[in-house]
CSV table of C-alpha atoms in Angstrom, one decimal:
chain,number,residue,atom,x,y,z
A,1,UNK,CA,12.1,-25.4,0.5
A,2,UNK,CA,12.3,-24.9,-3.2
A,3,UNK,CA,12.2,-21.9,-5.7
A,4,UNK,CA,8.7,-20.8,-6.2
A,5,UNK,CA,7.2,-20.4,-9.3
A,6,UNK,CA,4.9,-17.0,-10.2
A,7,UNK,CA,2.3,-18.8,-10.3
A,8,UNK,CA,2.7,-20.5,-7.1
A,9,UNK,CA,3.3,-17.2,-5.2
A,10,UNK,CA,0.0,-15.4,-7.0
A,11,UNK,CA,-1.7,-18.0,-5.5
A,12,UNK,CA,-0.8,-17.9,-2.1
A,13,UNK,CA,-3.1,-16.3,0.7
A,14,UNK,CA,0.0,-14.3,2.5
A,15,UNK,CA,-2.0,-12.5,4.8
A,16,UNK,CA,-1.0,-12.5,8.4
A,17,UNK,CA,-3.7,-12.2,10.8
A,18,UNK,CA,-3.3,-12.5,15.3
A,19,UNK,CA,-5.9,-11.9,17.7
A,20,UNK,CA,-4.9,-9.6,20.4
A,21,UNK,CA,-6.6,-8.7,23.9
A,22,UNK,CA,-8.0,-5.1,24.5
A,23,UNK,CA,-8.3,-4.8,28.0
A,24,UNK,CA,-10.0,-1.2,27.9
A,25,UNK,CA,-12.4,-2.8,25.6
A,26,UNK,CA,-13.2,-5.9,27.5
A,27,UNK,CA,-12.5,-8.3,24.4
A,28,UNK,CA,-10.4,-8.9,21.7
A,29,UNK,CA,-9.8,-7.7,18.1
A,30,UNK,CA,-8.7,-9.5,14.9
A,31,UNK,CA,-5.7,-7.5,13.2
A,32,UNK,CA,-4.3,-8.1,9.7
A,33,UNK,CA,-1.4,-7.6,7.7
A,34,UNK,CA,-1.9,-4.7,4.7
A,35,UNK,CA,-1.4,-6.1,1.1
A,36,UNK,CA,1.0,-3.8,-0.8
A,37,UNK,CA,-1.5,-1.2,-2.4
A,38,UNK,CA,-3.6,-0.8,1.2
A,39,UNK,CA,0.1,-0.1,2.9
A,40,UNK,CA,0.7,2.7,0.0
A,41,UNK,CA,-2.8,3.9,0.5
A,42,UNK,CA,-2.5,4.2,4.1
A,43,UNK,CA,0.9,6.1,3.9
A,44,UNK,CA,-0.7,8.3,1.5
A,45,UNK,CA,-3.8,8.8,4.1
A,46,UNK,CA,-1.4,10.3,6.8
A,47,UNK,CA,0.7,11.9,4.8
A,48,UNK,CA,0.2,15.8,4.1
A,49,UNK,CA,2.4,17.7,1.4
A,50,UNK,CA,3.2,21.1,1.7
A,51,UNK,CA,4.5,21.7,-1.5
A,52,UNK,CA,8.0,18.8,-2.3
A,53,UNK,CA,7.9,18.5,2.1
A,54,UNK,CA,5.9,15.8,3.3
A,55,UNK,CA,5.0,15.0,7.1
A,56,UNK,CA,2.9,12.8,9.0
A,57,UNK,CA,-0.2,13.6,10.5
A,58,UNK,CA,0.1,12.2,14.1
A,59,UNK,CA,-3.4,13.2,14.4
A,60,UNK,CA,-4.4,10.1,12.4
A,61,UNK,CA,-1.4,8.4,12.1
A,62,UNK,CA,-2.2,5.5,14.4
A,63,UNK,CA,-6.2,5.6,13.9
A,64,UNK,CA,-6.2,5.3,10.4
A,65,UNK,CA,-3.3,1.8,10.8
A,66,UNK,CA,-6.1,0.7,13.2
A,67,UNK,CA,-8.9,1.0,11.1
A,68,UNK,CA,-7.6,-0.7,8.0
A,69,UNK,CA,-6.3,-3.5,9.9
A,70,UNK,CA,-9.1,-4.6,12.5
A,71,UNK,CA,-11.0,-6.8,10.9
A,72,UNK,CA,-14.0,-9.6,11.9
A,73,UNK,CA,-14.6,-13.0,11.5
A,74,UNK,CA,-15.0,-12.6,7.5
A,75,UNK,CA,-11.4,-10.4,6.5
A,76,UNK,CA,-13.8,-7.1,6.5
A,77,UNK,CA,-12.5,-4.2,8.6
A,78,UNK,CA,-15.2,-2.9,11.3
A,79,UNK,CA,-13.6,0.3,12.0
A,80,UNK,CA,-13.5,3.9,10.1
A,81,UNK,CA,-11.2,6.5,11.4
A,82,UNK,CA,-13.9,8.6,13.0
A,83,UNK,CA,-15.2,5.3,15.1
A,84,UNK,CA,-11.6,5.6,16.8
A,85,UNK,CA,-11.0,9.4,16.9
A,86,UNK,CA,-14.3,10.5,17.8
A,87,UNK,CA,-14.7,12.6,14.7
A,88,UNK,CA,-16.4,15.6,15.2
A,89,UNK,CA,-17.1,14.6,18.7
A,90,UNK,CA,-13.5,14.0,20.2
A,91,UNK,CA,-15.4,13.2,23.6
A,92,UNK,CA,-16.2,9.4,22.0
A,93,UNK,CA,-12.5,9.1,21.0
A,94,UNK,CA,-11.1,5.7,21.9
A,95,UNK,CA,-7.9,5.2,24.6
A,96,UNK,CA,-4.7,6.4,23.2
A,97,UNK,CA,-3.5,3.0,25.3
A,98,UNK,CA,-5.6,1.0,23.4
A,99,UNK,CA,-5.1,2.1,20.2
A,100,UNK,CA,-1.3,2.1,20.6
A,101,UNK,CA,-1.2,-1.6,21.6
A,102,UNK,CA,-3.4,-2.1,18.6
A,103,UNK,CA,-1.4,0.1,16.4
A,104,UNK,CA,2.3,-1.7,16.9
A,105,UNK,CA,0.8,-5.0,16.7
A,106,UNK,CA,-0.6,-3.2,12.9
A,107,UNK,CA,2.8,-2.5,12.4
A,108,UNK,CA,4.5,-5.2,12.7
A,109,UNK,CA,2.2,-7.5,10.5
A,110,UNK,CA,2.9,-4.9,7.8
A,111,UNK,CA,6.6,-5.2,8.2
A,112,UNK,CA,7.1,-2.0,9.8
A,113,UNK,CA,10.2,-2.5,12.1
A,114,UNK,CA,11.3,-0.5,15.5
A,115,UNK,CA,13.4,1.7,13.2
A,116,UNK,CA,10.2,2.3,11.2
A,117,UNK,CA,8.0,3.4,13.8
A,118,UNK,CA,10.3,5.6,15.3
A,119,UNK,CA,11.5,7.7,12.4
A,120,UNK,CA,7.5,8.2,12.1
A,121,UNK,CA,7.7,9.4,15.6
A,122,UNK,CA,10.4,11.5,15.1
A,123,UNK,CA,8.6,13.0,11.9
A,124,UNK,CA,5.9,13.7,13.8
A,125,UNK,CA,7.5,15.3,16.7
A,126,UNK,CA,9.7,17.5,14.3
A,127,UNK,CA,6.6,18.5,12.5
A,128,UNK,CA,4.8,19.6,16.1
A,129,UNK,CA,7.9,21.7,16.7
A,130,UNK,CA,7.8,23.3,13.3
A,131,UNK,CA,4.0,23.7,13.6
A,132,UNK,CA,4.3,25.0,17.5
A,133,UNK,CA,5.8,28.6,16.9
């Protein structure tokens, strides 16, 4: 392998894309890496601020990975948030089990390590007990 060029790495499709198996679902889903900006935009999407704090919203945290990375035959994503949460209507929410299988296999395509995923969980289990009084 040699030195790339700019050029040469501008042009490259870098995408990463597996199929996985949903047993709860009784298929499989297409799941995608995030480009750079969709990765930003998705922390940004889980993130709330309470004033310079910042903490995860486990609520969405692993539905809103999901959505951005399940895709279909054509690169387009086929989920929104609400198709996976329920919405309004939590009784139509999807398996925690199969979202979580779906949501590590996310995170891994978009370079998220072990280490990363847990200091989210820990985040987010620091911010229930701050929440929880």
């Amino acid at each position: 392998m040699g030195l790339l060029t700019r050029e040469q790495v501008v042009a490259c499709d870098d995408r990463r894309y597996e199929v996985i198996p949903v047993p709860e679902w009784g298929g499989e889903v297409r799941v995608r890496s995030l480009t750079e900006p969709e990765y930003h935009a998705y922390g940004d999407s889980v993130m709330t601020r309470a004033g310079k704090d910042r903490e995860v919203n486990e609520r969405t945290m692993r539905a809103c990975l999901v959505a951005a990375c399940v895709v279909d035959e054509a690169g387009q994503t086929i989920f929104k948030v609400e198709d996976l949460t329920g919405g309004k209507d939590e009784t139509k929410a999807k398996s925690a089990h199969a979202i979580a299988l779906i949501w590590k296999l996310a995170a891994r395509l978009c370079g998220m390590d072990d280490d990363d995923i847990g200091e989210i969980l820990k985040n987010c289990a620091a911010g229930q007990r701050a929440g929880s009084s």
